[in-house]
Short mmCIF file of C-alpha atoms in Angstrom, two decimals:
data_model
loop_
_atom_site.label_atom_id
_atom_site.label_comp_id
_atom_site.label_asym_id
_atom_site.label_seq_id
_atom_site.Cartn_x
_atom_site.Cartn_y
_atom_site.Cartn_z
CA MET R 1496 -20.05 21.04 -8.99
CA SER R 1497 -19.89 19.12 -5.71
CA ASN R 1498 -18.72 20.99 -2.63
CA VAL R 1499 -17.62 17.83 -0.83
CA VAL R 1500 -13.88 17.35 -0.35
CA VAL R 1501 -12.92 13.65 -0.29
CA LEU R 1502 -9.72 13.03 1.68
CA ASP R 1503 -8.27 9.53 1.86
CA ASN R 1504 -5.76 10.35 4.57
CA GLY R 1505 -3.32 7.45 4.38
CA ALA R 1506 -0.19 7.26 6.51
CA GLY R 1507 1.93 7.03 3.35
CA LEU R 1508 -0.06 8.92 0.72
CA ILE R 1509 -2.86 11.48 0.85
CA LYS R 1510 -5.40 11.19 -1.95
CA ALA R 1511 -7.50 14.37 -2.13
CA GLY R 1512 -10.14 15.61 -4.55
CA ILE R 1513 -13.74 16.63 -5.09
CA GLY R 1514 -16.66 14.24 -4.59
CA GLY R 1515 -18.24 12.97 -7.82
CA GLU R 1516 -14.97 12.96 -9.77
CA ARG R 1517 -13.47 9.66 -10.93
CA ASP R 1518 -9.90 10.46 -9.82
CA PRO R 1519 -8.48 12.62 -7.04
CA THR R 1520 -6.96 16.00 -7.81
CA CYS R 1521 -3.71 15.04 -6.12
CA ILE R 1522 -1.87 11.99 -4.76
CA VAL R 1523 0.96 13.22 -2.54
CA PRO R 1524 3.15 11.92 0.31
CA ASN R 1525 1.68 12.49 3.77
CA SER R 1526 4.99 13.85 4.98
CA MET R 1527 7.49 16.69 5.01
CA GLY R 1528 11.10 16.33 3.93
CA ARG R 1529 14.19 18.48 4.25
CA PRO R 1530 16.94 17.83 1.71
CA PHE R 1531 20.39 17.27 3.19
CA SER R 1532 21.79 20.48 1.66
CA SER R 1533 18.82 22.71 2.53
CA LYS R 1534 17.24 24.35 5.57
CA LYS R 1535 13.83 24.52 3.93
CA TRP R 1536 11.15 21.88 4.61
CA LEU R 1537 9.25 20.63 1.56
CA MET R 1538 5.76 19.18 1.91
CA ALA R 1539 3.45 16.89 -0.01
CA ASP R 1540 3.63 17.64 -3.77
CA GLN R 1541 6.92 19.55 -3.39
CA LEU R 1542 8.62 16.25 -2.57
CA LEU R 1543 7.59 14.90 -5.98
CA SER R 1544 9.37 17.61 -7.97
CA PRO R 1545 11.81 16.05 -10.48
CA ASP R 1546 14.44 18.69 -9.61
CA VAL R 1547 14.52 18.03 -5.86
CA ASP R 1548 17.41 15.93 -4.56
CA LEU R 1549 16.05 13.93 -1.61
CA THR R 1550 19.28 12.02 -0.94
CA SER R 1551 19.67 11.65 2.84
CA ALA R 1552 16.63 13.89 3.34
CA THR R 1553 15.17 14.19 6.84
CA VAL R 1554 11.54 12.99 6.87
CA ARG R 1555 8.72 13.95 9.23
CA ARG R 1556 5.41 12.11 9.13
CA PRO R 1557 2.22 12.90 11.08
CA PHE R 1558 1.51 9.16 11.38
CA ASP R 1559 3.49 6.50 13.21
CA ARG R 1560 2.54 2.80 13.18
CA GLY R 1561 -0.79 3.67 11.65
CA TYR R 1562 -1.91 6.32 14.12
CA LEU R 1563 -1.88 10.12 14.02
CA ILE R 1564 0.77 11.32 16.48
CA ASN R 1565 1.35 14.87 15.23
CA PRO R 1566 -1.96 16.71 14.60
CA ASP R 1567 -0.17 20.04 14.03
CA LEU R 1568 1.91 18.60 11.21
CA GLN R 1569 -1.19 16.96 9.70
CA SER R 1570 -3.01 20.29 9.87
CA SER R 1571 -0.12 22.03 8.06
CA LEU R 1572 -0.14 19.42 5.29
CA TRP R 1573 -3.91 19.69 4.85
CA SER R 1574 -3.70 23.48 4.75
CA HIS R 1575 -1.14 23.28 1.95
CA ILE R 1576 -3.29 20.79 0.01
CA PHE R 1577 -6.58 22.72 0.44
CA SER R 1578 -5.02 26.08 -0.48
CA ASN R 1579 -2.51 25.22 -3.20
CA LEU R 1580 -3.70 21.98 -4.77
CA LEU R 1581 -7.48 21.77 -4.36
CA LYS R 1582 -7.96 25.56 -4.15
CA ILE R 1583 -11.12 25.21 -2.03
CA THR R 1584 -12.64 27.23 0.80
CA PRO R 1585 -13.21 24.80 3.71
CA SER R 1586 -15.94 26.93 5.34
CA GLN R 1587 -18.05 26.46 2.19
CA SER R 1588 -17.37 22.73 1.88
CA SER R 1589 -18.18 19.42 3.54
CA LEU R 1590 -15.45 16.84 4.19
CA LEU R 1591 -15.48 13.07 3.74
CA LEU R 1592 -12.47 11.76 5.67
CA THR R 1593 -11.08 8.25 5.99
CA GLU R 1594 -9.48 7.13 9.23
CA PRO R 1595 -7.79 3.87 10.29
CA LEU R 1596 -9.80 1.03 11.77
CA PHE R 1597 -9.82 1.02 15.59
CA ASN R 1598 -8.73 4.65 15.77
CA LEU R 1599 -8.29 5.84 19.35
CA PRO R 1600 -10.91 8.26 20.80
CA SER R 1601 -8.23 10.82 21.64
CA ILE R 1602 -7.06 10.83 17.99
CA GLN R 1603 -10.66 11.10 16.79
CA ARG R 1604 -11.11 14.20 18.97
CA SER R 1605 -7.93 15.72 17.53
CA LEU R 1606 -9.15 15.14 13.98
CA ASP R 1607 -12.56 16.67 14.75
CA GLU R 1608 -10.84 19.75 16.20
CA ILE R 1609 -8.71 20.16 13.08
CA VAL R 1610 -11.73 19.77 10.79
CA PHE R 1611 -14.16 22.04 12.62
CA GLU R 1612 -11.97 24.45 14.60
CA ASP R 1613 -8.86 24.89 12.43
CA PHE R 1614 -10.52 24.71 9.01
CA ASN R 1615 -14.19 25.45 9.80
CA PHE R 1616 -15.62 22.83 7.47
CA LYS R 1617 -19.41 23.06 7.48
CA ALA R 1618 -19.95 19.27 7.80
CA LEU R 1619 -17.97 16.05 8.28
CA TYR R 1620 -18.44 12.38 7.48
CA VAL R 1621 -15.83 9.85 8.66
CA SER R 1622 -15.50 6.43 7.03
CA ASP R 1623 -13.16 3.46 7.16
CA SER R 1624 -11.40 2.14 4.08
CA PRO R 1625 -13.01 -1.34 3.68
CA SER R 1626 -16.60 -0.06 3.44
CA LEU R 1627 -15.60 2.44 0.71
CA VAL R 1628 -13.73 -0.23 -1.27
CA HIS R 1629 -16.77 -2.52 -1.00
CA LEU R 1630 -19.09 0.30 -2.14
CA TYR R 1631 -16.95 1.06 -5.17
CA GLU R 1632 -16.57 -2.57 -6.26
CA ALA R 1633 -20.31 -3.21 -5.82
CA SER R 1634 -21.11 -0.18 -7.99
CA ARG R 1635 -18.69 -1.27 -10.71
CA ARG R 1636 -20.38 -4.67 -11.10
CA PRO R 1637 -24.05 -4.20 -10.20
CA TYR R 1638 -24.84 -7.81 -11.19
CA GLY R 1639 -21.74 -9.34 -9.60
CA LEU R 1640 -21.55 -11.34 -6.39
CA VAL R 1641 -20.31 -8.43 -4.24
CA SER R 1642 -23.31 -6.33 -5.24
CA LYS R 1643 -25.91 -9.11 -5.05
CA ALA R 1644 -24.76 -10.55 -1.72
CA GLN R 1645 -23.76 -7.14 -0.30
CA CYS R 1646 -20.81 -8.93 1.22
CA SER R 1647 -17.04 -8.99 0.64
CA LEU R 1648 -13.69 -9.50 2.33
CA VAL R 1649 -11.47 -6.45 1.80
CA VAL R 1650 -7.71 -6.98 2.21
CA ASP R 1651 -6.09 -3.55 2.57
CA CYS R 1652 -2.28 -3.63 2.46
CA GLY R 1653 -1.49 -0.10 3.56
CA PHE R 1654 1.59 1.83 4.67
CA SER R 1655 1.57 0.75 8.32
CA PHE R 1656 -0.83 -2.21 8.61
CA THR R 1657 -2.56 -4.87 6.58
CA HIS R 1658 -6.20 -5.53 7.49
CA ALA R 1659 -8.49 -8.38 6.42
CA SER R 1660 -11.95 -6.87 6.91
CA PRO R 1661 -15.31 -8.57 6.23
CA VAL R 1662 -17.90 -6.07 4.99
CA PHE R 1663 -21.64 -6.78 5.14
CA GLN R 1664 -24.26 -4.36 3.75
CA ASN R 1665 -21.67 -1.56 3.59
CA PHE R 1666 -20.64 -1.95 7.24
CA THR R 1667 -17.26 -3.30 8.28
CA LEU R 1668 -17.69 -6.15 10.76
CA ASN R 1669 -15.20 -4.88 13.33
CA TYR R 1670 -15.40 -7.99 15.51
CA ALA R 1671 -14.02 -10.10 12.64
CA VAL R 1672 -11.28 -7.77 11.36
CA LYS R 1673 -7.78 -9.24 11.61
CA ARG R 1674 -4.63 -7.15 11.48
CA LEU R 1675 -1.15 -7.94 10.25
CA ASP R 1676 1.37 -5.45 11.66
CA LEU R 1677 3.18 -5.19 8.34
CA GLY R 1678 2.76 -2.70 5.53
CA GLY R 1679 4.68 -0.79 2.90
CA LYS R 1680 6.89 0.97 5.44
CA ALA R 1681 8.07 -2.29 7.04
CA LEU R 1682 8.87 -3.74 3.61
CA SER R 1683 10.93 -0.66 2.69
CA ASN R 1684 12.78 -0.84 6.01
CA TYR R 1685 13.59 -4.51 5.46
CA LEU R 1686 14.91 -3.72 1.97
CA LYS R 1687 17.09 -0.97 3.49
CA GLU R 1688 18.56 -3.49 5.95
CA LEU R 1689 19.28 -6.12 3.29
CA VAL R 1690 20.92 -3.68 0.87
CA SER R 1691 22.86 -1.86 3.59
CA TYR R 1692 24.20 -5.13 4.97
CA ARG R 1693 25.21 -6.53 1.60
CA SER R 1694 26.41 -3.53 -0.39
CA VAL R 1695 25.82 0.20 0.26
CA ASN R 1696 24.60 1.85 3.48
CA LEU R 1697 21.18 3.24 2.53
CA MET R 1698 19.48 3.21 5.94
CA ASP R 1699 18.67 6.94 5.69
CA GLU R 1700 17.32 6.82 2.14
CA SER R 1701 13.54 6.49 2.66
CA PHE R 1702 12.39 8.00 -0.64
CA LEU R 1703 15.08 6.24 -2.67
CA MET R 1704 14.35 2.78 -1.24
CA ASP R 1705 10.62 3.21 -1.78
CA ASP R 1706 11.46 3.73 -5.45
CA VAL R 1707 13.68 0.64 -5.53
CA LYS R 1708 10.98 -1.46 -3.87
CA GLU R 1709 8.24 -0.32 -6.26
CA LYS R 1710 10.33 -0.84 -9.39
CA LEU R 1711 12.11 -4.09 -8.60
CA CYS R 1712 10.29 -6.22 -6.01
CA PHE R 1713 7.93 -9.07 -6.89
CA VAL R 1714 6.24 -11.98 -5.13
CA SER R 1715 7.81 -15.40 -5.58
CA LEU R 1716 5.62 -18.38 -6.45
CA ASP R 1717 8.37 -20.85 -5.50
CA VAL R 1718 10.80 -19.40 -2.96
CA ALA R 1719 13.08 -22.46 -2.67
CA ARG R 1720 13.60 -22.62 -6.44
CA ASP R 1721 14.10 -18.86 -6.77
CA LEU R 1722 16.70 -18.81 -3.98
CA GLN R 1723 18.60 -21.51 -5.86
CA ILE R 1724 18.50 -19.48 -9.08
CA ALA R 1725 19.51 -16.29 -7.25
CA ARG R 1726 22.82 -17.91 -6.26
CA LYS R 1727 23.95 -18.12 -9.88
CA LEU R 1728 26.64 -15.67 -10.94
CA GLY R 1729 26.73 -13.16 -13.76
CA LYS R 1730 24.40 -13.29 -16.72
CA ASP R 1731 22.91 -16.62 -15.64
CA ASN R 1732 21.14 -14.89 -12.78
CA LEU R 1733 17.70 -13.89 -14.02
CA PHE R 1734 16.99 -11.85 -10.91
CA ARG R 1735 20.06 -9.62 -11.00
CA CYS R 1736 19.26 -5.90 -11.41
CA THR R 1737 21.50 -2.86 -11.07
CA TYR R 1738 20.20 0.38 -9.55
CA VAL R 1739 22.17 3.60 -10.05
CA LEU R 1740 22.21 6.05 -7.14
CA PRO R 1741 21.77 9.80 -7.71
CA ASP R 1742 25.03 11.75 -7.82
CA GLY R 1743 23.40 15.10 -6.95
CA ILE R 1744 24.97 16.79 -9.98
CA THR R 1745 24.06 15.08 -13.25
CA TYR R 1746 20.88 13.45 -11.91
CA THR R 1747 18.98 13.89 -8.64
CA LYS R 1748 16.91 10.68 -8.80
CA GLY R 1749 17.98 7.05 -8.80
CA PHE R 1750 17.25 4.89 -11.84
CA LEU R 1751 17.62 1.38 -13.28
CA LYS R 1752 20.83 0.83 -15.21
CA ASP R 1753 18.99 -1.37 -17.70
CA PRO R 1754 15.18 -0.88 -17.79
CA GLU R 1755 14.79 -4.38 -19.31
CA GLU R 1756 16.54 -6.18 -16.44
CA PRO R 1757 13.57 -6.31 -14.01
CA LYS R 1758 11.46 -8.20 -16.57
CA ARG R 1759 13.93 -10.98 -17.34
CA TYR R 1760 12.67 -13.29 -14.60
CA MET R 1761 9.20 -13.27 -16.22
CA SER R 1762 10.37 -15.82 -18.82
CA LEU R 1763 11.06 -18.21 -15.96
CA TYR R 1764 7.63 -17.58 -14.46
CA ASP R 1765 5.82 -17.99 -17.77
CA LYS R 1766 7.27 -21.47 -18.01
CA ALA R 1767 6.59 -22.26 -14.38
CA LEU R 1768 2.94 -21.37 -14.72
CA GLN R 1769 2.57 -23.37 -17.92
CA GLN R 1770 4.31 -26.56 -16.83
CA VAL R 1771 4.08 -27.63 -13.22
CA ALA R 1772 6.79 -30.23 -13.58
CA GLY R 1773 9.12 -28.00 -15.56
CA GLU R 1774 11.38 -26.71 -12.79
CA GLN R 1775 14.40 -28.71 -13.86
CA ASN R 1776 13.93 -27.60 -17.48
CA ASP R 1777 13.94 -24.00 -16.32
CA MET R 1778 17.24 -24.52 -14.54
CA ASP R 1779 18.76 -26.14 -17.66
CA GLN R 1780 17.61 -23.32 -19.93
CA LEU R 1781 18.80 -20.43 -17.77
CA GLU R 1782 22.06 -20.03 -19.66
CA ASN R 1783 20.19 -19.47 -22.92
CA THR R 1784 17.51 -17.15 -21.59
CA ASP R 1785 19.56 -14.01 -21.09
CA ASN R 1786 21.10 -12.19 -24.04
CA SER R 1787 22.01 -8.94 -22.30
CA GLU R 1788 25.61 -7.86 -21.60
CA ASP R 1789 27.42 -9.45 -18.69
CA ARG R 1790 27.70 -6.39 -16.46
CA ASN R 1791 26.56 -8.06 -13.25
CA ARG R 1792 28.47 -8.82 -10.10
CA SER R 1793 27.88 -11.62 -7.60
CA ASN R 1794 26.73 -10.88 -4.04
CA GLY R 1795 30.04 -12.11 -2.74
CA SER R 1796 32.25 -9.78 -4.83
CA ARG R 1797 33.52 -6.40 -3.66
CA ILE R 1798 31.17 -3.50 -4.33
CA ASP R 1799 32.86 -0.64 -6.16
CA LEU R 1800 31.41 2.42 -4.45
CA THR R 1801 32.96 4.76 -7.02
CA LYS R 1802 30.41 3.46 -9.53
CA ASN R 1803 27.59 4.73 -7.34
CA GLU R 1804 25.39 1.72 -7.96
CA PHE R 1805 24.33 -1.54 -6.34
CA GLY R 1806 22.88 -4.86 -7.43
CA LEU R 1807 19.83 -6.73 -6.18
CA THR R 1808 19.07 -10.42 -6.61
CA ASN R 1809 17.10 -12.39 -4.01
CA GLU R 1810 16.18 -9.17 -2.14
CA ARG R 1811 13.66 -8.61 -4.91
CA PHE R 1812 11.40 -11.41 -3.71
CA LEU R 1813 12.54 -11.81 -0.09
CA VAL R 1814 11.10 -8.39 0.84
CA PRO R 1815 7.45 -9.05 -0.22
CA GLU R 1816 7.84 -12.55 1.26
CA MET R 1817 7.48 -10.85 4.68
CA MET R 1818 3.76 -10.52 4.03
CA PHE R 1819 3.29 -14.24 3.44
CA ARG R 1820 5.81 -15.80 5.87
CA PRO R 1821 6.58 -13.28 8.64
CA ALA R 1822 7.53 -16.12 11.01
CA ASP R 1823 10.56 -16.91 8.81
CA LEU R 1824 11.94 -13.48 9.74
CA GLY R 1825 11.38 -14.01 13.44
CA LEU R 1826 8.11 -12.04 13.58
CA ASN R 1827 5.52 -13.60 15.86
CA GLN R 1828 2.64 -13.13 13.40
CA ALA R 1829 0.49 -15.16 11.08
CA GLY R 1830 0.97 -14.72 7.35
CA LEU R 1831 -1.55 -12.99 5.09
CA ALA R 1832 -3.38 -16.19 4.07
CA GLU R 1833 -3.91 -17.25 7.70
CA CYS R 1834 -4.96 -13.68 8.57
CA ILE R 1835 -7.72 -13.89 5.93
CA PHE R 1836 -8.74 -17.37 7.06
CA ARG R 1837 -9.10 -16.18 10.67
CA ALA R 1838 -11.12 -13.12 9.63
CA ILE R 1839 -13.62 -15.21 7.65
CA SER R 1840 -13.77 -17.87 10.39
CA SER R 1841 -14.82 -15.14 12.84
CA CYS R 1842 -17.97 -14.46 10.80
CA HIS R 1843 -21.24 -16.41 10.76
CA PHE R 1844 -20.72 -19.67 8.85
CA HIS R 1845 -23.45 -18.75 6.36
CA LEU R 1846 -21.18 -15.92 5.15
CA HIS R 1847 -18.10 -18.12 4.63
CA PRO R 1848 -18.76 -19.28 1.03
CA VAL R 1849 -19.55 -15.79 -0.27
CA LEU R 1850 -16.60 -14.19 1.57
CA TYR R 1851 -14.12 -16.67 0.08
CA GLU R 1852 -15.55 -15.93 -3.36
CA SER R 1853 -15.37 -12.14 -2.99
CA ILE R 1854 -11.90 -11.27 -1.68
CA ILE R 1855 -10.86 -7.79 -2.84
CA LEU R 1856 -7.23 -6.63 -2.71
CA THR R 1857 -6.49 -2.93 -2.24
CA GLY R 1858 -3.52 -0.83 -1.10
CA GLY R 1859 -0.15 -0.15 -2.71
CA SER R 1860 1.58 -3.36 -1.57
CA THR R 1861 -0.86 -5.48 -3.60
CA LEU R 1862 0.76 -4.05 -6.77
CA PHE R 1863 3.73 -6.43 -6.52
CA PRO R 1864 3.65 -8.81 -9.52
CA HIS R 1865 2.08 -12.23 -8.68
CA PHE R 1866 0.66 -10.98 -5.35
CA ALA R 1867 -2.85 -12.36 -5.95
CA LYS R 1868 -1.58 -15.63 -7.46
CA ARG R 1869 0.67 -16.32 -4.46
CA LEU R 1870 -2.10 -15.45 -2.00
CA GLU R 1871 -4.41 -17.91 -3.76
CA MET R 1872 -1.71 -20.62 -3.58
CA ASP R 1873 -1.29 -20.05 0.17
CA LEU R 1874 -5.00 -19.72 0.93
CA ARG R 1875 -6.39 -22.63 -1.07
CA PRO R 1876 -5.14 -25.37 1.35
CA LEU R 1877 -6.87 -23.56 4.24
CA VAL R 1878 -10.25 -23.25 2.48
CA PRO R 1879 -12.76 -26.15 2.44
CA ASP R 1880 -12.66 -27.94 -0.90
CA ASN R 1881 -16.34 -27.31 -1.62
CA TYR R 1882 -15.86 -23.50 -1.47
CA ARG R 1883 -14.87 -21.47 -4.51
CA LEU R 1884 -11.98 -19.08 -4.00
CA LYS R 1885 -11.85 -15.86 -5.98
CA ILE R 1886 -9.36 -13.04 -5.35
CA THR R 1887 -9.77 -9.75 -7.22
CA THR R 1888 -7.18 -6.96 -7.29
CA GLN R 1889 -8.71 -3.51 -7.73
CA GLU R 1890 -8.06 -1.83 -11.07
CA ASP R 1891 -6.04 0.81 -9.19
CA PRO R 1892 -5.40 -0.37 -5.62
CA ILE R 1893 -4.04 3.01 -4.53
CA LEU R 1894 -7.19 4.89 -5.61
CA GLY R 1895 -9.86 2.31 -4.68
CA VAL R 1896 -10.69 3.85 -1.29
CA TRP R 1897 -10.82 7.40 -2.67
CA ARG R 1898 -13.11 6.39 -5.55
CA GLY R 1899 -15.50 4.75 -3.09
CA GLY R 1900 -15.48 7.97 -1.07
CA SER R 1901 -16.13 10.04 -4.19
CA LEU R 1902 -19.10 7.82 -5.02
CA LEU R 1903 -20.53 8.14 -1.51
CA ALA R 1904 -19.99 11.93 -1.45
CA SER R 1905 -22.05 12.32 -4.62
CA SER R 1906 -24.99 10.23 -3.34
CA PRO R 1907 -28.25 12.05 -2.48
CA ASP R 1908 -28.13 10.72 1.11
CA PHE R 1909 -24.70 12.09 1.89
CA ASP R 1910 -25.73 15.36 3.56
CA ALA R 1911 -28.01 13.52 5.98
CA MET R 1912 -25.13 11.24 7.00
CA CYS R 1913 -22.83 14.11 7.98
CA VAL R 1914 -22.29 15.83 11.31
CA THR R 1915 -22.58 19.60 10.93
CA LYS R 1916 -20.37 22.18 12.59
CA ALA R 1917 -23.35 23.35 14.69
CA GLU R 1918 -23.96 19.79 15.93
CA TYR R 1919 -20.29 19.41 16.80
CA GLU R 1920 -20.32 22.67 18.79
CA GLU R 1921 -23.51 21.70 20.61
CA LEU R 1922 -22.87 18.00 21.31
CA GLY R 1923 -19.10 17.60 21.23
CA SER R 1924 -16.91 15.09 19.42
CA ALA R 1925 -17.82 11.88 21.27
CA ARG R 1926 -21.59 12.12 20.71
CA CYS R 1927 -21.18 13.18 17.09
CA ARG R 1928 -18.94 10.18 16.44
CA LYS R 1929 -21.79 7.81 17.25
CA ARG R 1930 -23.29 8.87 13.92
CA PHE R 1931 -20.45 7.03 12.14
CA PHE R 1932 -20.71 3.74 13.97
CA HIS R 1933 -18.47 1.32 12.13
#
């Protein structure tokens, strides 16, 4: 059995397990939460308990805007994970740790202190996410383009940031990385604002709105048309969904009133993808598409708070739209397609064709339905006509980085790549970090 702990330390989720395994032992929130009616703080896996009511819970996170700001809290979370979930002895183990791109030296020193002084790990290797994603995808398809060319463009849509990172021969080309200051947290916050403005005040419901976002949001392939459809009332509105809030007595988690509702819009999209000129037909057929009960309310009607539920329509696709058209929301940033175009343009022109043909999507936000299709639609006009464009979503975008780390940790060269505790004590953090130049 491997004695290497692989820790993909994301700002939203921690993925932790043993090197050489296919899947991590645990996937838990990188946060602590205190329920409204309790004085006790819950951490990591405790927040996932089906019995815990997290309505109006206070949340503490060690990360803010992608950077570690509370090392003590991070240390407490790791201690809980190592002791109770992984059940390992750090002093007898090595650690493979992921950290954000462009991490600050002061934060790197804090992490090294936690690893070697708080936990006494015997060795450490630090990696960035894109190189691990590239490694994993190259190993999955040894005869594919990523493996043969040893080159890819990794788009990581994380909790705090989205990065478009060219990778060449397992090294991330830092000079060409482009960042979009939007991630899963910003999308959840935008959804909170939309719902709170239109129906029920849910600005304090972080865990609840994450659930709503993951279950109901999707990427629109034709925003103008979908906005027109979203204005329809009642059963004619294919986007209308009703989410029931927890009451704290009968049920402690929110849920969909009708589990079939979120899928209704797919009939519209199936047609749209099959017939380019069929938009008017879709509009004509809307009245016949839905056969569910008319239990929907229009955006303009009064919300009955006694029913403890709210409806979503155009919020479902307007929230992910932030990633593609941030300027429409007043954000002074390029969209995801332009971010990718700029990253590839920063590389040597000989790499351009292979990078456009080996774009890999990873991170939780890439799980929205139609994400890759929309990105291709936005990117194709920017790419020279003689270049092929191929966008691949990882089989499990949340676990892609961890699986790459697990693969690296089980390689025969891994021990030689690490910095040992003795080297850290002799040379200090800054000199040891030069070993991981990326």
